mmCIF file with all atom_site columns, C-alpha atoms in Angstrom:
data_model
loop_
_atom_site.group_PDB
_atom_site.id
_atom_site.type_symbol
_atom_site.label_atom_id
_atom_site.label_alt_id
_atom_site.label_comp_id
_atom_site.label_asym_id
_atom_site.label_entity_id
_atom_site.label_seq_id
_atom_site.pdbx_PDB_ins_code
_atom_site.Cartn_x
_atom_site.Cartn_y
_atom_site.Cartn_z
_atom_site.occupancy
_atom_site.B_iso_or_equiv
_atom_site.pdbx_formal_charge
_atom_site.auth_seq_id
_atom_site.auth_comp_id
_atom_site.auth_asym_id
_atom_site.auth_atom_id
_atom_site.pdbx_PDB_model_num
ATOM 1   C CA . UNK A 1 1   ? -9.572  -15.711 1.805   1.00 32.00 ? 29  UNK A CA 1
ATOM 2   C CA . UNK A 1 2   ? -6.819  -13.206 2.456   1.00 33.00 ? 30  UNK A CA 1
ATOM 3   C CA . UNK A 1 3   ? -4.631  -13.540 -0.608  1.00 33.00 ? 31  UNK A CA 1
ATOM 4   C CA . UNK A 1 4   ? -1.890  -11.315 0.795   1.00 38.00 ? 32  UNK A CA 1
ATOM 5   C CA . UNK A 1 5   ? -1.463  -13.292 3.991   1.00 36.00 ? 33  UNK A CA 1
ATOM 6   C CA . UNK A 1 6   ? -1.858  -16.940 2.965   1.00 39.00 ? 34  UNK A CA 1
ATOM 7   C CA . UNK A 1 7   ? -0.008  -18.234 6.006   1.00 48.00 ? 35  UNK A CA 1
ATOM 8   C CA . UNK A 1 8   ? -2.018  -16.371 8.641   1.00 51.00 ? 36  UNK A CA 1
ATOM 9   C CA . UNK A 1 9   ? -4.174  -18.531 10.825  1.00 58.00 ? 37  UNK A CA 1
ATOM 10  C CA . UNK A 1 10  ? -7.870  -18.019 11.546  1.00 52.00 ? 38  UNK A CA 1
ATOM 11  C CA . UNK A 1 11  ? -8.796  -16.691 14.955  1.00 52.00 ? 39  UNK A CA 1
ATOM 12  C CA . UNK A 1 12  ? -9.427  -20.011 16.714  1.00 49.00 ? 40  UNK A CA 1
ATOM 13  C CA . UNK A 1 13  ? -10.630 -19.792 20.299  1.00 50.00 ? 41  UNK A CA 1
ATOM 14  C CA . UNK A 1 14  ? -11.869 -21.999 23.046  1.00 44.00 ? 42  UNK A CA 1
ATOM 15  C CA . UNK A 1 15  ? -15.639 -21.568 23.168  1.00 45.00 ? 43  UNK A CA 1
ATOM 16  C CA . UNK A 1 16  ? -16.835 -24.430 25.383  1.00 44.00 ? 44  UNK A CA 1
ATOM 17  C CA . UNK A 1 17  ? -16.636 -22.320 28.538  1.00 48.00 ? 45  UNK A CA 1
ATOM 18  C CA . UNK A 1 18  ? -16.469 -18.553 29.099  1.00 59.00 ? 46  UNK A CA 1
ATOM 19  C CA . UNK A 1 19  ? -12.928 -17.421 29.783  1.00 74.00 ? 47  UNK A CA 1
ATOM 20  C CA . UNK A 1 20  ? -12.105 -15.652 33.044  1.00 89.00 ? 48  UNK A CA 1
ATOM 21  C CA . UNK A 1 21  ? -8.635  -14.458 32.086  1.00 91.00 ? 49  UNK A CA 1
ATOM 22  C CA . UNK A 1 22  ? -7.461  -13.196 35.508  1.00 93.00 ? 50  UNK A CA 1
ATOM 23  C CA . UNK A 1 23  ? -8.545  -16.458 37.143  1.00 94.00 ? 51  UNK A CA 1
ATOM 24  C CA . UNK A 1 24  ? -6.825  -18.526 34.464  1.00 95.00 ? 52  UNK A CA 1
ATOM 25  C CA . UNK A 1 25  ? -3.623  -16.522 34.839  1.00 95.00 ? 53  UNK A CA 1
ATOM 26  C CA . UNK A 1 26  ? -3.620  -16.959 38.601  1.00 95.00 ? 54  UNK A CA 1
ATOM 27  C CA . UNK A 1 27  ? -4.263  -20.674 38.206  1.00 95.00 ? 55  UNK A CA 1
ATOM 28  C CA . UNK A 1 28  ? -1.494  -20.984 35.612  1.00 95.00 ? 56  UNK A CA 1
ATOM 29  C CA . UNK A 1 29  ? 0.864   -19.163 37.964  1.00 95.00 ? 57  UNK A CA 1
ATOM 30  C CA . UNK A 1 30  ? 0.148   -21.909 40.493  1.00 95.00 ? 58  UNK A CA 1
ATOM 31  C CA . UNK A 1 31  ? 1.228   -24.488 37.918  1.00 94.00 ? 59  UNK A CA 1
ATOM 32  C CA . UNK A 1 32  ? -2.110  -25.534 36.415  1.00 94.00 ? 60  UNK A CA 1
ATOM 33  C CA . UNK A 1 33  ? -1.280  -26.591 32.846  1.00 94.00 ? 61  UNK A CA 1
ATOM 34  C CA . UNK A 1 34  ? -4.936  -26.794 31.755  1.00 94.00 ? 62  UNK A CA 1
ATOM 35  C CA . UNK A 1 35  ? -5.437  -23.130 32.618  1.00 94.00 ? 63  UNK A CA 1
ATOM 36  C CA . UNK A 1 36  ? -2.333  -22.159 30.695  1.00 95.00 ? 64  UNK A CA 1
ATOM 37  C CA . UNK A 1 37  ? -3.527  -24.170 27.694  1.00 95.00 ? 65  UNK A CA 1
ATOM 38  C CA . UNK A 1 38  ? -6.784  -22.187 27.749  1.00 94.00 ? 66  UNK A CA 1
ATOM 39  C CA . UNK A 1 39  ? -4.724  -19.010 27.495  1.00 95.00 ? 67  UNK A CA 1
ATOM 40  C CA . UNK A 1 40  ? -2.704  -20.498 24.634  1.00 95.00 ? 68  UNK A CA 1
ATOM 41  C CA . UNK A 1 41  ? -5.901  -21.289 22.717  1.00 94.00 ? 69  UNK A CA 1
ATOM 42  C CA . UNK A 1 42  ? -7.122  -17.743 23.255  1.00 93.00 ? 70  UNK A CA 1
ATOM 43  C CA . UNK A 1 43  ? -3.957  -16.029 22.041  1.00 93.00 ? 71  UNK A CA 1
ATOM 44  C CA . UNK A 1 44  ? -2.336  -18.465 19.611  1.00 94.00 ? 72  UNK A CA 1
ATOM 45  C CA . UNK A 1 45  ? -3.695  -16.601 16.576  1.00 93.00 ? 73  UNK A CA 1
ATOM 46  C CA . UNK A 1 46  ? -2.426  -13.058 17.345  1.00 89.00 ? 74  UNK A CA 1
ATOM 47  C CA . UNK A 1 47  ? 0.912   -14.481 18.512  1.00 92.00 ? 75  UNK A CA 1
ATOM 48  C CA . UNK A 1 48  ? 1.380   -16.497 15.323  1.00 91.00 ? 76  UNK A CA 1
ATOM 49  C CA . UNK A 1 49  ? 0.188   -13.697 13.049  1.00 84.00 ? 77  UNK A CA 1
ATOM 50  C CA . UNK A 1 50  ? 2.604   -11.152 14.520  1.00 84.00 ? 78  UNK A CA 1
ATOM 51  C CA . UNK A 1 51  ? 5.431   -13.672 14.199  1.00 85.00 ? 79  UNK A CA 1
ATOM 52  C CA . UNK A 1 52  ? 4.460   -14.294 10.578  1.00 80.00 ? 80  UNK A CA 1
ATOM 53  C CA . UNK A 1 53  ? 4.392   -10.604 9.747   1.00 74.00 ? 81  UNK A CA 1
ATOM 54  C CA . UNK A 1 54  ? 7.876   -10.140 11.172  1.00 77.00 ? 82  UNK A CA 1
ATOM 55  C CA . UNK A 1 55  ? 9.498   -13.383 10.004  1.00 77.00 ? 83  UNK A CA 1
ATOM 56  C CA . UNK A 1 56  ? 7.768   -13.569 6.628   1.00 70.00 ? 84  UNK A CA 1
ATOM 57  C CA . UNK A 1 57  ? 7.224   -17.325 6.408   1.00 77.00 ? 85  UNK A CA 1
ATOM 58  C CA . UNK A 1 58  ? 5.210   -19.961 8.211   1.00 84.00 ? 86  UNK A CA 1
ATOM 59  C CA . UNK A 1 59  ? 7.832   -22.319 9.624   1.00 90.00 ? 87  UNK A CA 1
ATOM 60  C CA . UNK A 1 60  ? 9.788   -19.559 11.335  1.00 89.00 ? 88  UNK A CA 1
ATOM 61  C CA . UNK A 1 61  ? 6.558   -18.016 12.614  1.00 89.00 ? 89  UNK A CA 1
ATOM 62  C CA . UNK A 1 62  ? 5.479   -21.363 14.085  1.00 94.00 ? 90  UNK A CA 1
ATOM 63  C CA . UNK A 1 63  ? 8.858   -21.776 15.767  1.00 94.00 ? 91  UNK A CA 1
ATOM 64  C CA . UNK A 1 64  ? 8.657   -18.262 17.220  1.00 94.00 ? 92  UNK A CA 1
ATOM 65  C CA . UNK A 1 65  ? 5.099   -18.834 18.458  1.00 95.00 ? 93  UNK A CA 1
ATOM 66  C CA . UNK A 1 66  ? 6.099   -22.112 20.095  1.00 95.00 ? 94  UNK A CA 1
ATOM 67  C CA . UNK A 1 67  ? 9.101   -20.461 21.729  1.00 95.00 ? 95  UNK A CA 1
ATOM 68  C CA . UNK A 1 68  ? 6.830   -17.661 22.940  1.00 96.00 ? 96  UNK A CA 1
ATOM 69  C CA . UNK A 1 69  ? 4.447   -19.948 24.788  1.00 96.00 ? 97  UNK A CA 1
ATOM 70  C CA . UNK A 1 70  ? 7.256   -22.044 26.252  1.00 96.00 ? 98  UNK A CA 1
ATOM 71  C CA . UNK A 1 71  ? 8.860   -18.855 27.567  1.00 96.00 ? 99  UNK A CA 1
ATOM 72  C CA . UNK A 1 72  ? 5.509   -17.555 28.811  1.00 96.00 ? 100 UNK A CA 1
ATOM 73  C CA . UNK A 1 73  ? 4.853   -20.767 30.732  1.00 95.00 ? 101 UNK A CA 1
ATOM 74  C CA . UNK A 1 74  ? 8.299   -20.697 32.327  1.00 95.00 ? 102 UNK A CA 1
ATOM 75  C CA . UNK A 1 75  ? 7.985   -17.032 33.294  1.00 95.00 ? 103 UNK A CA 1
ATOM 76  C CA . UNK A 1 76  ? 4.290   -16.602 34.022  1.00 95.00 ? 104 UNK A CA 1
ATOM 77  C CA . UNK A 1 77  ? 4.967   -16.223 37.741  1.00 94.00 ? 105 UNK A CA 1
ATOM 78  C CA . UNK A 1 78  ? 6.805   -13.003 36.854  1.00 92.00 ? 106 UNK A CA 1
ATOM 79  C CA . UNK A 1 79  ? 3.731   -11.554 35.160  1.00 92.00 ? 107 UNK A CA 1
ATOM 80  C CA . UNK A 1 80  ? 2.559   -8.658  37.331  1.00 88.00 ? 108 UNK A CA 1
ATOM 81  C CA . UNK A 1 81  ? -0.655  -7.552  35.671  1.00 87.00 ? 109 UNK A CA 1
ATOM 82  C CA . UNK A 1 82  ? -1.558  -5.269  32.803  1.00 86.00 ? 110 UNK A CA 1
ATOM 83  C CA . UNK A 1 83  ? -2.425  -6.509  29.331  1.00 86.00 ? 111 UNK A CA 1
ATOM 84  C CA . UNK A 1 84  ? -1.666  -10.222 29.117  1.00 92.00 ? 112 UNK A CA 1
ATOM 85  C CA . UNK A 1 85  ? -1.857  -10.029 25.330  1.00 89.00 ? 113 UNK A CA 1
ATOM 86  C CA . UNK A 1 86  ? 0.644   -7.169  25.377  1.00 85.00 ? 114 UNK A CA 1
ATOM 87  C CA . UNK A 1 87  ? 2.946   -9.259  27.561  1.00 90.00 ? 115 UNK A CA 1
ATOM 88  C CA . UNK A 1 88  ? 2.781   -12.108 25.042  1.00 92.00 ? 116 UNK A CA 1
ATOM 89  C CA . UNK A 1 89  ? 3.324   -9.722  22.137  1.00 88.00 ? 117 UNK A CA 1
ATOM 90  C CA . UNK A 1 90  ? 6.531   -8.483  23.740  1.00 86.00 ? 118 UNK A CA 1
ATOM 91  C CA . UNK A 1 91  ? 7.748   -12.053 24.182  1.00 92.00 ? 119 UNK A CA 1
ATOM 92  C CA . UNK A 1 92  ? 7.083   -13.013 20.553  1.00 90.00 ? 120 UNK A CA 1
ATOM 93  C CA . UNK A 1 93  ? 8.639   -9.765  19.333  1.00 86.00 ? 121 UNK A CA 1
ATOM 94  C CA . UNK A 1 94  ? 11.775  -10.517 21.342  1.00 87.00 ? 122 UNK A CA 1
ATOM 95  C CA . UNK A 1 95  ? 11.872  -14.065 19.971  1.00 90.00 ? 123 UNK A CA 1
ATOM 96  C CA . UNK A 1 96  ? 11.598  -12.826 16.390  1.00 86.00 ? 124 UNK A CA 1
ATOM 97  C CA . UNK A 1 97  ? 14.100  -10.035 16.905  1.00 82.00 ? 125 UNK A CA 1
ATOM 98  C CA . UNK A 1 98  ? 16.664  -12.405 18.383  1.00 85.00 ? 126 UNK A CA 1
ATOM 99  C CA . UNK A 1 99  ? 16.227  -14.835 15.502  1.00 85.00 ? 127 UNK A CA 1
ATOM 100 C CA . UNK A 1 100 ? 16.523  -12.105 12.882  1.00 78.00 ? 128 UNK A CA 1
ATOM 101 C CA . UNK A 1 101 ? 19.694  -10.813 14.501  1.00 79.00 ? 129 UNK A CA 1
ATOM 102 C CA . UNK A 1 102 ? 21.107  -14.324 14.453  1.00 81.00 ? 130 UNK A CA 1
ATOM 103 C CA . UNK A 1 103 ? 20.258  -14.747 10.802  1.00 74.00 ? 131 UNK A CA 1
ATOM 104 C CA . UNK A 1 104 ? 21.173  -11.178 9.878   1.00 64.00 ? 132 UNK A CA 1
ATOM 105 C CA . UNK A 1 105 ? 18.201  -11.134 7.592   1.00 49.00 ? 133 UNK A CA 1
ATOM 106 C CA . UNK A 1 106 ? 15.439  -8.628  7.013   1.00 45.00 ? 134 UNK A CA 1
ATOM 107 C CA . UNK A 1 107 ? 12.015  -9.055  8.607   1.00 47.00 ? 135 UNK A CA 1
ATOM 108 C CA . UNK A 1 108 ? 9.366   -9.417  5.901   1.00 46.00 ? 136 UNK A CA 1
ATOM 109 C CA . UNK A 1 109 ? 6.118   -7.623  6.713   1.00 40.00 ? 137 UNK A CA 1
ATOM 110 C CA . UNK A 1 110 ? 2.881   -8.745  5.130   1.00 39.00 ? 138 UNK A CA 1
ATOM 111 C CA . UNK A 1 111 ? 1.407   -7.077  2.094   1.00 34.00 ? 139 UNK A CA 1
ATOM 112 C CA . UNK A 1 112 ? -1.285  -5.674  4.345   1.00 41.00 ? 140 UNK A CA 1
ATOM 113 C CA . UNK A 1 113 ? 1.229   -3.935  6.606   1.00 39.00 ? 141 UNK A CA 1
ATOM 114 C CA . UNK A 1 114 ? 0.251   -0.381  7.505   1.00 42.00 ? 142 UNK A CA 1
ATOM 115 C CA . UNK A 1 115 ? -3.287  -0.898  6.126   1.00 40.00 ? 143 UNK A CA 1
ATOM 116 C CA . UNK A 1 116 ? -4.674  -2.828  9.116   1.00 39.00 ? 144 UNK A CA 1
ATOM 117 C CA . UNK A 1 117 ? -3.728  -2.014  12.721  1.00 36.00 ? 145 UNK A CA 1
ATOM 118 C CA . UNK A 1 118 ? -4.691  -4.597  15.321  1.00 40.00 ? 146 UNK A CA 1
ATOM 119 C CA . UNK A 1 119 ? -6.202  -2.807  18.273  1.00 36.00 ? 147 UNK A CA 1
ATOM 120 C CA . UNK A 1 120 ? -8.031  -5.517  20.171  1.00 40.00 ? 148 UNK A CA 1
ATOM 121 C CA . UNK A 1 121 ? -8.532  -9.249  20.618  1.00 39.00 ? 149 UNK A CA 1
ATOM 122 C CA . UNK A 1 122 ? -10.995 -9.439  17.715  1.00 42.00 ? 150 UNK A CA 1
ATOM 123 C CA . UNK A 1 123 ? -8.885  -7.467  15.267  1.00 44.00 ? 151 UNK A CA 1
ATOM 124 C CA . UNK A 1 124 ? -7.822  -10.509 13.230  1.00 48.00 ? 152 UNK A CA 1
ATOM 125 C CA . UNK A 1 125 ? -11.364 -11.739 12.715  1.00 42.00 ? 153 UNK A CA 1
ATOM 126 C CA . UNK A 1 126 ? -12.621 -8.211  11.992  1.00 40.00 ? 154 UNK A CA 1
ATOM 127 C CA . UNK A 1 127 ? -9.952  -7.648  9.349   1.00 44.00 ? 155 UNK A CA 1
ATOM 128 C CA . UNK A 1 128 ? -10.796 -11.010 7.803   1.00 44.00 ? 156 UNK A CA 1
ATOM 129 C CA . UNK A 1 129 ? -14.474 -10.074 7.659   1.00 39.00 ? 157 UNK A CA 1
ATOM 130 C CA . UNK A 1 130 ? -13.670 -6.829  5.852   1.00 43.00 ? 158 UNK A CA 1
ATOM 131 C CA . UNK A 1 131 ? -11.546 -8.744  3.357   1.00 49.00 ? 159 UNK A CA 1
ATOM 132 C CA . UNK A 1 132 ? -14.349 -11.226 2.700   1.00 53.00 ? 160 UNK A CA 1
ATOM 133 C CA . UNK A 1 133 ? -17.025 -8.592  2.158   1.00 55.00 ? 161 UNK A CA 1
ATOM 134 C CA . UNK A 1 134 ? -15.182 -5.990  0.065   1.00 61.00 ? 162 UNK A CA 1
ATOM 135 C CA . UNK A 1 135 ? -15.899 -5.813  -3.639  1.00 72.00 ? 163 UNK A CA 1
ATOM 136 C CA . UNK A 1 136 ? -13.503 -7.028  -6.351  1.00 76.00 ? 164 UNK A CA 1
ATOM 137 C CA . UNK A 1 137 ? -12.527 -3.487  -7.376  1.00 72.00 ? 165 UNK A CA 1
ATOM 138 C CA . UNK A 1 138 ? -11.789 -2.422  -3.800  1.00 71.00 ? 166 UNK A CA 1
ATOM 139 C CA . UNK A 1 139 ? -9.836  -5.611  -3.213  1.00 70.00 ? 167 UNK A CA 1
ATOM 140 C CA . UNK A 1 140 ? -7.785  -5.049  -6.380  1.00 73.00 ? 168 UNK A CA 1
ATOM 141 C CA . UNK A 1 141 ? -6.981  -1.462  -5.370  1.00 70.00 ? 169 UNK A CA 1
ATOM 142 C CA . UNK A 1 142 ? -5.989  -2.529  -1.876  1.00 70.00 ? 170 UNK A CA 1
ATOM 143 C CA . UNK A 1 143 ? -3.759  -5.232  -3.348  1.00 74.00 ? 171 UNK A CA 1
ATOM 144 C CA . UNK A 1 144 ? -2.061  -2.673  -5.608  1.00 76.00 ? 172 UNK A CA 1
ATOM 145 C CA . UNK A 1 145 ? -1.461  -0.395  -2.640  1.00 75.00 ? 173 UNK A CA 1
ATOM 146 C CA . UNK A 1 146 ? -0.188  -3.318  -0.581  1.00 70.00 ? 174 UNK A CA 1
ATOM 147 C CA . UNK A 1 147 ? 2.283   -4.249  -3.315  1.00 72.00 ? 175 UNK A CA 1
ATOM 148 C CA . UNK A 1 148 ? 3.551   -0.659  -3.440  1.00 77.00 ? 176 UNK A CA 1
ATOM 149 C CA . UNK A 1 149 ? 3.961   -0.606  0.344   1.00 76.00 ? 177 UNK A CA 1
ATOM 150 C CA . UNK A 1 150 ? 5.845   -3.895  0.158   1.00 69.00 ? 178 UNK A CA 1
ATOM 151 C CA . UNK A 1 151 ? 8.270   -2.476  -2.402  1.00 77.00 ? 179 UNK A CA 1
ATOM 152 C CA . UNK A 1 152 ? 8.907   0.524   -0.175  1.00 81.00 ? 180 UNK A CA 1
ATOM 153 C CA . UNK A 1 153 ? 9.286   -1.561  2.974   1.00 74.00 ? 181 UNK A CA 1
ATOM 154 C CA . UNK A 1 154 ? 11.912  -3.629  1.179   1.00 71.00 ? 182 UNK A CA 1
ATOM 155 C CA . UNK A 1 155 ? 14.081  -0.526  0.969   1.00 81.00 ? 183 UNK A CA 1
ATOM 156 C CA . UNK A 1 156 ? 14.092  0.232   4.700   1.00 84.00 ? 184 UNK A CA 1
ATOM 157 C CA . UNK A 1 157 ? 16.989  -0.691  7.000   1.00 83.00 ? 185 UNK A CA 1
ATOM 158 C CA . UNK A 1 158 ? 16.199  -3.597  9.324   1.00 77.00 ? 186 UNK A CA 1
ATOM 159 C CA . UNK A 1 159 ? 15.835  -1.514  12.479  1.00 83.00 ? 187 UNK A CA 1
ATOM 160 C CA . UNK A 1 160 ? 13.532  1.048   10.859  1.00 87.00 ? 188 UNK A CA 1
ATOM 161 C CA . UNK A 1 161 ? 11.444  -1.627  9.192   1.00 81.00 ? 189 UNK A CA 1
ATOM 162 C CA . UNK A 1 162 ? 10.837  -3.565  12.390  1.00 81.00 ? 190 UNK A CA 1
ATOM 163 C CA . UNK A 1 163 ? 10.076  -0.443  14.416  1.00 87.00 ? 191 UNK A CA 1
ATOM 164 C CA . UNK A 1 164 ? 7.470   0.835   11.964  1.00 86.00 ? 192 UNK A CA 1
ATOM 165 C CA . UNK A 1 165 ? 5.845   -2.609  11.648  1.00 80.00 ? 193 UNK A CA 1
ATOM 166 C CA . UNK A 1 166 ? 5.550   -2.904  15.428  1.00 85.00 ? 194 UNK A CA 1
ATOM 167 C CA . UNK A 1 167 ? 4.097   0.603   15.657  1.00 87.00 ? 195 UNK A CA 1
ATOM 168 C CA . UNK A 1 168 ? 1.840   0.861   12.613  1.00 84.00 ? 196 UNK A CA 1
ATOM 169 C CA . UNK A 1 169 ? 0.826   -2.779  12.195  1.00 77.00 ? 197 UNK A CA 1
ATOM 170 C CA . UNK A 1 170 ? 0.861   -4.149  15.721  1.00 79.00 ? 198 UNK A CA 1
ATOM 171 C CA . UNK A 1 171 ? -0.148  -0.877  17.377  1.00 83.00 ? 199 UNK A CA 1
ATOM 172 C CA . UNK A 1 172 ? 2.537   -1.019  20.060  1.00 84.00 ? 200 UNK A CA 1
ATOM 173 C CA . UNK A 1 173 ? 3.471   2.255   21.737  1.00 88.00 ? 201 UNK A CA 1
ATOM 174 C CA . UNK A 1 174 ? 6.982   3.691   21.703  1.00 93.00 ? 202 UNK A CA 1
ATOM 175 C CA . UNK A 1 175 ? 7.831   2.439   25.184  1.00 90.00 ? 203 UNK A CA 1
ATOM 176 C CA . UNK A 1 176 ? 6.801   -1.130  24.316  1.00 84.00 ? 204 UNK A CA 1
ATOM 177 C CA . UNK A 1 177 ? 8.831   -1.030  21.109  1.00 88.00 ? 205 UNK A CA 1
ATOM 178 C CA . UNK A 1 178 ? 11.870  0.307   22.950  1.00 89.00 ? 206 UNK A CA 1
ATOM 179 C CA . UNK A 1 179 ? 11.567  -2.542  25.443  1.00 82.00 ? 207 UNK A CA 1
ATOM 180 C CA . UNK A 1 180 ? 11.137  -5.139  22.702  1.00 80.00 ? 208 UNK A CA 1
ATOM 181 C CA . UNK A 1 181 ? 13.995  -3.836  20.562  1.00 83.00 ? 209 UNK A CA 1
ATOM 182 C CA . UNK A 1 182 ? 16.169  -3.142  23.610  1.00 84.00 ? 210 UNK A CA 1
ATOM 183 C CA . UNK A 1 183 ? 16.977  0.388   22.620  1.00 90.00 ? 211 UNK A CA 1
ATOM 184 C CA . UNK A 1 184 ? 16.364  3.915   23.854  1.00 95.00 ? 212 UNK A CA 1
ATOM 185 C CA . UNK A 1 185 ? 12.949  5.543   23.531  1.00 95.00 ? 213 UNK A CA 1
ATOM 186 C CA . UNK A 1 186 ? 14.389  8.418   21.525  1.00 96.00 ? 214 UNK A CA 1
ATOM 187 C CA . UNK A 1 187 ? 16.022  5.979   19.119  1.00 97.00 ? 215 UNK A CA 1
ATOM 188 C CA . UNK A 1 188 ? 12.695  4.245   18.526  1.00 96.00 ? 216 UNK A CA 1
ATOM 189 C CA . UNK A 1 189 ? 10.953  7.551   17.806  1.00 96.00 ? 217 UNK A CA 1
ATOM 190 C CA . UNK A 1 190 ? 13.713  8.511   15.393  1.00 96.00 ? 218 UNK A CA 1
ATOM 191 C CA . UNK A 1 191 ? 13.590  5.169   13.577  1.00 95.00 ? 219 UNK A CA 1
ATOM 192 C CA . UNK A 1 192 ? 9.821   5.321   13.159  1.00 94.00 ? 220 UNK A CA 1
ATOM 193 C CA . UNK A 1 193 ? 9.884   8.937   11.993  1.00 94.00 ? 221 UNK A CA 1
ATOM 194 C CA . UNK A 1 194 ? 12.605  8.184   9.447   1.00 94.00 ? 222 UNK A CA 1
ATOM 195 C CA . UNK A 1 195 ? 10.822  5.040   8.269   1.00 92.00 ? 223 UNK A CA 1
ATOM 196 C CA . UNK A 1 196 ? 7.537   6.874   7.781   1.00 89.00 ? 224 UNK A CA 1
ATOM 197 C CA . UNK A 1 197 ? 9.266   9.666   5.868   1.00 90.00 ? 225 UNK A CA 1
ATOM 198 C CA . UNK A 1 198 ? 11.053  7.184   3.611   1.00 90.00 ? 226 UNK A CA 1
ATOM 199 C CA . UNK A 1 199 ? 7.805   5.285   3.022   1.00 85.00 ? 227 UNK A CA 1
ATOM 200 C CA . UNK A 1 200 ? 6.001   8.500   2.167   1.00 84.00 ? 228 UNK A CA 1
ATOM 201 C CA . UNK A 1 201 ? 8.719   9.591   -0.264  1.00 86.00 ? 229 UNK A CA 1
ATOM 202 C CA . UNK A 1 202 ? 8.857   6.132   -1.802  1.00 87.00 ? 230 UNK A CA 1
ATOM 203 C CA . UNK A 1 203 ? 5.090   5.963   -2.296  1.00 80.00 ? 231 UNK A CA 1
ATOM 204 C CA . UNK A 1 204 ? 5.092   9.494   -3.701  1.00 80.00 ? 232 UNK A CA 1
ATOM 205 C CA . UNK A 1 205 ? 7.724   8.473   -6.246  1.00 81.00 ? 233 UNK A CA 1
ATOM 206 C CA . UNK A 1 206 ? 5.508   5.578   -7.319  1.00 72.00 ? 234 UNK A CA 1
ATOM 207 C CA . UNK A 1 207 ? 2.439   7.753   -7.777  1.00 64.00 ? 235 UNK A CA 1
ATOM 208 C CA . UNK A 1 208 ? 1.579   6.444   -11.227 1.00 57.00 ? 236 UNK A CA 1
ATOM 209 C CA . UNK A 1 209 ? 1.677   2.877   -9.913  1.00 55.00 ? 237 UNK A CA 1
ATOM 210 C CA . UNK A 1 210 ? -0.829  3.550   -7.136  1.00 56.00 ? 238 UNK A CA 1
ATOM 211 C CA . UNK A 1 211 ? -4.608  3.265   -7.507  1.00 51.00 ? 239 UNK A CA 1
ATOM 212 C CA . UNK A 1 212 ? -6.101  6.729   -8.048  1.00 55.00 ? 240 UNK A CA 1
ATOM 213 C CA . UNK A 1 213 ? -7.886  6.672   -4.681  1.00 49.00 ? 241 UNK A CA 1
ATOM 214 C CA . UNK A 1 214 ? -4.570  6.246   -2.850  1.00 46.00 ? 242 UNK A CA 1
ATOM 215 C CA . UNK A 1 215 ? -2.359  8.728   -4.694  1.00 54.00 ? 243 UNK A CA 1
ATOM 216 C CA . UNK A 1 216 ? -0.807  11.395  -2.524  1.00 50.00 ? 244 UNK A CA 1
ATOM 217 C CA . UNK A 1 217 ? -1.578  15.031  -3.209  1.00 51.00 ? 245 UNK A CA 1
ATOM 218 C CA . UNK A 1 218 ? 0.509   16.225  -6.117  1.00 51.00 ? 246 UNK A CA 1
ATOM 219 C CA . UNK A 1 219 ? 0.843   12.796  -7.735  1.00 48.00 ? 247 UNK A CA 1
ATOM 220 C CA . UNK A 1 220 ? 0.018   12.491  -11.428 1.00 45.00 ? 248 UNK A CA 1
ATOM 221 C CA . UNK A 1 221 ? -3.666  11.901  -12.111 1.00 44.00 ? 249 UNK A CA 1
#
């Protein structure tokens, strides 16, 4: 069990038949709902988990995920190739960003933010496997580090926080983040650089609170 992300969903997939993603996309673009539902089953976990990491609670994440797939179904004819997962991630990011702007609230990243970067379709299940197999001491140290990261993330401005979560948690590149946050590429780079510097300084100031294995050079031993 992942104590730091209690609301995240397991990586549920449709296993009855092998998935031919390009064929399913083409079929969905022709209006086949069954094909689109196969795609939903394949990607519902990463979509929900990203929404949860940004929104910080399950109900809002579920709403954002639902909005994402409704939007994807309505606009799938506009999909022109490339990573389908990346396309969905941009949609859910936009949905979350719009909602956060409406609420004028801070996005709440998970306690595992910046410690696990999703880089492929199996990243959620792989991270879960690591969590299940690590020893109690390693788990306790990782939890301490996660709590310290959370405290530091809480101090970031909204725009910097979201940019660094999208980059260092979701693994999106600068261009994708700029598109999702509807801002200039240079602004995204600046926000991420400033966020990382603030996080580093914040963690350095909390050196005595960090597990020994994670203390930055120069921290008290």
